[in-house]
Short mmCIF file of C-alpha atoms in Angstrom, two decimals:
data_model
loop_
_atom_site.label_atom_id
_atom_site.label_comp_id
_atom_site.label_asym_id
_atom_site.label_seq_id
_atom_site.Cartn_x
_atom_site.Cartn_y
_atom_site.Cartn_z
CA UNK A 27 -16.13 -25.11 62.92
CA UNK A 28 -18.56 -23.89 59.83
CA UNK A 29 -19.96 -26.71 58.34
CA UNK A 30 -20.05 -26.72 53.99
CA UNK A 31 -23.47 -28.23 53.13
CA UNK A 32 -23.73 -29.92 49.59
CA UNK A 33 -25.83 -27.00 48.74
CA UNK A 34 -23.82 -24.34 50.17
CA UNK A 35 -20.57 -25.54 47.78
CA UNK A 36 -22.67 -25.72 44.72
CA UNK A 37 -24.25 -22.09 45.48
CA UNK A 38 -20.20 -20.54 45.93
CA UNK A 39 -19.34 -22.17 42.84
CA UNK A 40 -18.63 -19.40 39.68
CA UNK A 41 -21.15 -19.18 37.23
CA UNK A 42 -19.73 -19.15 33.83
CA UNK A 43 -21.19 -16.90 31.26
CA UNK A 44 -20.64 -18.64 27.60
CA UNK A 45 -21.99 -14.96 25.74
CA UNK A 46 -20.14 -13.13 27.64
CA UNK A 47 -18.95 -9.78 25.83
CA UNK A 48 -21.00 -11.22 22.89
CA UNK A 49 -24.23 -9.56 23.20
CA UNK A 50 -24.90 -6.02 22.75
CA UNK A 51 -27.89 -3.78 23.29
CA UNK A 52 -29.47 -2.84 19.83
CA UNK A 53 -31.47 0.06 21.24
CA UNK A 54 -28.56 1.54 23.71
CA UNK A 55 -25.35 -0.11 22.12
CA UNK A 56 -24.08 -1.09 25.26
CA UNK A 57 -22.57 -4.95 25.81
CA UNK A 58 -24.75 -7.04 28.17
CA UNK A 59 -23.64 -7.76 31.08
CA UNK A 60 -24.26 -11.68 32.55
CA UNK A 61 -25.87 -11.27 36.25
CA UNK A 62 -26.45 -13.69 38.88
CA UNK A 63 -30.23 -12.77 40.41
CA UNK A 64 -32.30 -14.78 43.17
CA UNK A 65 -35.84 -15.87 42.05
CA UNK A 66 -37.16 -18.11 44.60
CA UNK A 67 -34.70 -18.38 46.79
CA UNK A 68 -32.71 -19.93 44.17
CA UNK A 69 -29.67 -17.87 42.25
CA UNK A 70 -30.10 -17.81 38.24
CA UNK A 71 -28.29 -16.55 35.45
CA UNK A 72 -29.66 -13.88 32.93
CA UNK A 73 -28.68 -11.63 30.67
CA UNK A 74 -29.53 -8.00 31.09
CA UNK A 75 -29.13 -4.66 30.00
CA UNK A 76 -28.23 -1.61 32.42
CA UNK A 77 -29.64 0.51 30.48
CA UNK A 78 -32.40 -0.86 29.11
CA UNK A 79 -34.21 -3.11 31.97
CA UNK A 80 -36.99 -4.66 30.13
CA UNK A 81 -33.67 -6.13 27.68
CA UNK A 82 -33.19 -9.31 29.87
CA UNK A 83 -32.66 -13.33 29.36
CA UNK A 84 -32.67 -16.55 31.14
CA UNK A 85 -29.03 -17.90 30.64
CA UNK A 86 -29.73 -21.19 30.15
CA UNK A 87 -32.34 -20.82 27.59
CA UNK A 88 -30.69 -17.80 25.50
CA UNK A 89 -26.94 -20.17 25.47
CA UNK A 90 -28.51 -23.22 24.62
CA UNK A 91 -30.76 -21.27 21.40
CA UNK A 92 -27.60 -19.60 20.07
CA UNK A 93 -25.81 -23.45 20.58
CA UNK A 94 -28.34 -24.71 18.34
CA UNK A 95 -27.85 -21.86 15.95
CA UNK A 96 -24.17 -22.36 15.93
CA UNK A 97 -24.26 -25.72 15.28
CA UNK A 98 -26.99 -25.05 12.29
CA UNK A 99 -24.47 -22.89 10.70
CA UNK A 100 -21.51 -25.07 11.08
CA UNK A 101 -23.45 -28.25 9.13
CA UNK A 102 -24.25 -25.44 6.55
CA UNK A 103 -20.55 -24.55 6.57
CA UNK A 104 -19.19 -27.84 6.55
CA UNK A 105 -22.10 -29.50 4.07
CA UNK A 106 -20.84 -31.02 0.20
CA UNK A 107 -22.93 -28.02 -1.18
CA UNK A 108 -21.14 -25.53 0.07
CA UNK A 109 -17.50 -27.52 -0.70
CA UNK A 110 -18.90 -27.20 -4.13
CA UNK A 111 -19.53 -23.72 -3.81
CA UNK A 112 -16.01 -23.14 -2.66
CA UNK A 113 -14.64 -25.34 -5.32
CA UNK A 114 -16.21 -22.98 -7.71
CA UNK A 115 -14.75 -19.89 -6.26
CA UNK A 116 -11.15 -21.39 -5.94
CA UNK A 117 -11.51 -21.90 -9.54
CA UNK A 118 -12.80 -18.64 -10.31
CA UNK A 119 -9.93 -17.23 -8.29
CA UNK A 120 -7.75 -19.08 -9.86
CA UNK A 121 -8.54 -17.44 -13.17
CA UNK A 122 -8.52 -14.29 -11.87
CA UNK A 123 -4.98 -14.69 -10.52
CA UNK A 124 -3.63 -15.84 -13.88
CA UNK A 125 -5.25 -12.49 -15.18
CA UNK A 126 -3.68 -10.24 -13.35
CA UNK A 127 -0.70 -12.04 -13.19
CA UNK A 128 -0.53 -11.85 -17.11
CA UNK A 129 -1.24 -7.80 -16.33
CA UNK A 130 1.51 -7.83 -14.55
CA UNK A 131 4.36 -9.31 -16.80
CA UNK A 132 2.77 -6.89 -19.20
CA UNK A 133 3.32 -3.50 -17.22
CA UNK A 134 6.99 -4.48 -16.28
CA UNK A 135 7.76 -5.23 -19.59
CA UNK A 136 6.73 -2.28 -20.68
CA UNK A 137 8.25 0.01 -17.86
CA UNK A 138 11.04 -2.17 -18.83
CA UNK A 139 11.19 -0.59 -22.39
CA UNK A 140 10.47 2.85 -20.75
CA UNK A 141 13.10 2.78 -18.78
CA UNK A 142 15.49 1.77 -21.84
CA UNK A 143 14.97 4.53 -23.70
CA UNK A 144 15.19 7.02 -21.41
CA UNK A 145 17.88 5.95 -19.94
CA UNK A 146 20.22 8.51 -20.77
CA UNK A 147 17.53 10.82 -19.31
CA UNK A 148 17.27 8.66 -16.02
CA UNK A 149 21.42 8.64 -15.53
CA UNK A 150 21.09 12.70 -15.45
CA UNK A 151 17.91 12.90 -12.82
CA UNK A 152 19.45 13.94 -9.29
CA UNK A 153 15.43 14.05 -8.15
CA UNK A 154 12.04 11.50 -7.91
CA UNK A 155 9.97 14.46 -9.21
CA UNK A 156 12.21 14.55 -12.24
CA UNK A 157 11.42 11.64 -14.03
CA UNK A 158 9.51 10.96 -17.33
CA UNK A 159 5.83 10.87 -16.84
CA UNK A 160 5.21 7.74 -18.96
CA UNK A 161 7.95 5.83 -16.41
CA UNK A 162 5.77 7.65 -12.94
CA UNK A 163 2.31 6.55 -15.06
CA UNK A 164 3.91 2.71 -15.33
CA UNK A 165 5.41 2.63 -11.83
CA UNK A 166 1.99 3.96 -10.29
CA UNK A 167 0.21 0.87 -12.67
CA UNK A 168 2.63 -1.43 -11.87
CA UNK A 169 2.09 -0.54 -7.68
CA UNK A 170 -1.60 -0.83 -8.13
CA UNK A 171 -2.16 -3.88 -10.03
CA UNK A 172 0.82 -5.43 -7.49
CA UNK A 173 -1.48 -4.51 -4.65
CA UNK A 174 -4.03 -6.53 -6.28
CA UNK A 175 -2.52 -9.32 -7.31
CA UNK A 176 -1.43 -10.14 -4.10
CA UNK A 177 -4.84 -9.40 -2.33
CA UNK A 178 -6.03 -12.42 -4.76
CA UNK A 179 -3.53 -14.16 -4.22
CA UNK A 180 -3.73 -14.21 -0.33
CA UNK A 181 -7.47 -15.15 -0.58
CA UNK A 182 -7.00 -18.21 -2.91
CA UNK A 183 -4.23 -19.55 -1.48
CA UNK A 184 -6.46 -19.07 2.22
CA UNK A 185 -9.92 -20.90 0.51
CA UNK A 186 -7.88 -23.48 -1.49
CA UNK A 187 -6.36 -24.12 2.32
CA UNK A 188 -9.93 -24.14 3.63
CA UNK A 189 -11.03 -26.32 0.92
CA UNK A 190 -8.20 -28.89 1.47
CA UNK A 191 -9.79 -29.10 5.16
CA UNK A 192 -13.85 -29.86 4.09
CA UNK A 193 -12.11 -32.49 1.71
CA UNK A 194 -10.38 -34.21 4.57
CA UNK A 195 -13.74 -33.82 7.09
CA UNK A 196 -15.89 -34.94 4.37
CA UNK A 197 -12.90 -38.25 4.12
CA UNK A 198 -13.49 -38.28 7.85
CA UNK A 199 -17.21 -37.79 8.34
CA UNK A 200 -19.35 -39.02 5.56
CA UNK A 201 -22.77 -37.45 7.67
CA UNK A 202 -23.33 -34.40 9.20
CA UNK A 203 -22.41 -34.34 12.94
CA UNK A 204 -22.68 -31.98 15.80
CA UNK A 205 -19.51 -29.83 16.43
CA UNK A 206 -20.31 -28.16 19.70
CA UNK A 207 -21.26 -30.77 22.07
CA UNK A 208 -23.10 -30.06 25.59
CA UNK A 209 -19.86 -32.21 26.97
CA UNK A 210 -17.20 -30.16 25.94
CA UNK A 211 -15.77 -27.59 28.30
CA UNK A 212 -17.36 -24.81 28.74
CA UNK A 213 -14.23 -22.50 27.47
CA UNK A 214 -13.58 -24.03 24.74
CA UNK A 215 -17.72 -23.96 23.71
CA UNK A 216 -17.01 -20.06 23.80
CA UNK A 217 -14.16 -20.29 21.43
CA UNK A 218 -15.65 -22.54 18.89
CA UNK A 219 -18.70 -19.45 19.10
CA UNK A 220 -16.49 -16.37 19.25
CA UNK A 221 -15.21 -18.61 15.50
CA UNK A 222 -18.24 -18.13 13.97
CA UNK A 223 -20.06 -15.06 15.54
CA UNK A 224 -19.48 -11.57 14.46
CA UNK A 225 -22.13 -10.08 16.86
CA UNK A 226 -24.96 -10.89 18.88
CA UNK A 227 -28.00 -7.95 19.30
CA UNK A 228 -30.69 -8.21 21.45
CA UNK A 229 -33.49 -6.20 19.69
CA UNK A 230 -36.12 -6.66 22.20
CA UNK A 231 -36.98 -8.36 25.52
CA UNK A 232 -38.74 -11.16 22.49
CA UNK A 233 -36.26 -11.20 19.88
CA UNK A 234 -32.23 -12.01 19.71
CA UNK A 235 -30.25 -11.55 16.23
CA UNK A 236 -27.27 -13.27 15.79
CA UNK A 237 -24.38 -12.57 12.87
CA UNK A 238 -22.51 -15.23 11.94
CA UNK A 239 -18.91 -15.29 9.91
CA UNK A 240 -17.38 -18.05 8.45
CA UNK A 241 -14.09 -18.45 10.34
CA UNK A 242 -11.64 -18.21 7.45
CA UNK A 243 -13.83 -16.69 4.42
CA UNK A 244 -13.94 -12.70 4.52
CA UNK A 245 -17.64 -11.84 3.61
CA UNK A 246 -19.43 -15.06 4.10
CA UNK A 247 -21.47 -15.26 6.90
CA UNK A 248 -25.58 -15.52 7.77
CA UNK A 249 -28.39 -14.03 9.95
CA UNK A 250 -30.36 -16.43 12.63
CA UNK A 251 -33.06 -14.81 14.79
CA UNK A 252 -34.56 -16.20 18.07
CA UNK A 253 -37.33 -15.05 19.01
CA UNK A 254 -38.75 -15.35 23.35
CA UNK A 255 -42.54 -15.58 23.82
#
C-alpha cells in the first residue's frame, strides 16, 4: 500500500491563483498565465508571460502588493472626504435633473401646441414622412433630451444609493479598517479585487500597474504602481 507523507498531501494540493485572468502583458497583450515551477526542489507559484519570458513574478509577493493596494484604495473609497465629495455630486446631479426635467415639460408642451394646430393636417397624413417639420423637429428634441434625462437620472439615483451605504459604514465604523483580510477565503479575496480592478499590466520584469474602478461610480477610479527590484 502507497504511503501519503505529510509532505506529499501538501505538494498534491491545488494552488490557487488570486490574479488569475487579471494580469495582462503590456508589451505582447497577452493575459498571464499563473504557473507552478520547482526552484529547489520546492514547487512555487509565479506569474509569467509566454511570450515574453523575462515578464515573470513570485506569487506570493506580486498578490500580497496588489492586496495592499486594494485595500489603500478601498480606505480612499470609503474615507469622510470622499462621502463629501459624493455628497457634492449628488447635489450637483440633483440640479441637473431638475434642469432637464424642466426642459422636458417645456418640449411636450410645446409639441403639445404643435400638434393642436395641425391637427386637421395630422387626421389627413396616411404616412410618418408626411408630417409637419416643426412636429418631426419637437419629437426628435423631445427623444434626445428623454435620453438624457434618464441617463441622469439612472446615475443619481445609483450615487445617492451609494451614498446611503458610506453613511451607514461611516454609522458602523467610525475608523478606517481593513476590508480584505489575509483570513478570508481565498475566492471571495478575488471577488472583492475583480470589484475594484479594471486591469492589471505588467510593464516590465520591475514594474506592475494596476487600474482601479470604483465598484458602482462610472469614471472614478485610480492608478497604483509596484515596482520589483
Amino acid at each position: 500500500m502507497q504511503q501519503y507523507t505529510r509532505e506529499r498531501i501538501e505538494e498534491e494540493e491545488p494552488m490557487f491563483f488570486l490574479l488569475k485572468d487579471l494580469i495582462e502583458c503590456f508589451e505582447c497583450e497577452q493575459i498571464i498565465k499563473g504557473k507552478k515551477i520547482k526552484r529547489l526542489g520546492v514547487k512555487i507559484g509565479v506569474y509569467q508571460c509566454d511570450n515574453c519570458n523575462s515578464v515573470k513574478y513570485g506569487k506570493e509577493i506580486l498578490e500580497q502588493e496588489v492586496i495592499n493596494q486594494a485595500n489603500k484604495f478601498f480606505n480612499d473609497i470609503l474615507s469622510p472626504m470622499f462621502k463629501e465629495f459624493l455628497s457634492r455630486v449628488v447635489d450637483e446631479q440633483a440640479s441637473i435633473h431638475k434642469k432637464l426635467e424642466q426642459e422636458l415639460d417645456r418640449v411636450k408642451a410645446r409639441l403639445k401646441n404643435e400638434i393642436a394646430q395641425d391637427l386637421d393636417i395630422l387626421l389627413e397624413i396616411e404616412d410618418v414622412s408626411d408630417l409637419p417639420e416643426a412636429v418631426v423637429k419637437l419629437d426628435q428634441e423631445l427623444k434626445k433630451i428623454t435620453g438624457s434625462y434618464n441617463r441622469m437620472k439612472d446615475k443619481w439615483f445609483e450615487n445617492i444609493e451609494t451614498l446611503k451605504e458610506l453613511n451607514s459604514f461611516h454609522d458602523d465604523f467610525q475608523e478606517s479598517i481593513q476590508i480584505i483580510d489575509e483570513e478570508m477565503e481565498e475566492t471571495l479575496i478575488k471577488e472583492l479585487l475583480e470589484d475594484i480592478i479594471q486591469g492589471i499590466y505588467a510593464m516590465s520584469k520591475n514594474e506592475v500597474q494596476i487600474i482601479f474602478k470604483h465598484p458602482h461610480i462610472e469614471g472614478m477610479g485610480g492608478k497604483e504602481i509596484i515596482e520589483f527590484a
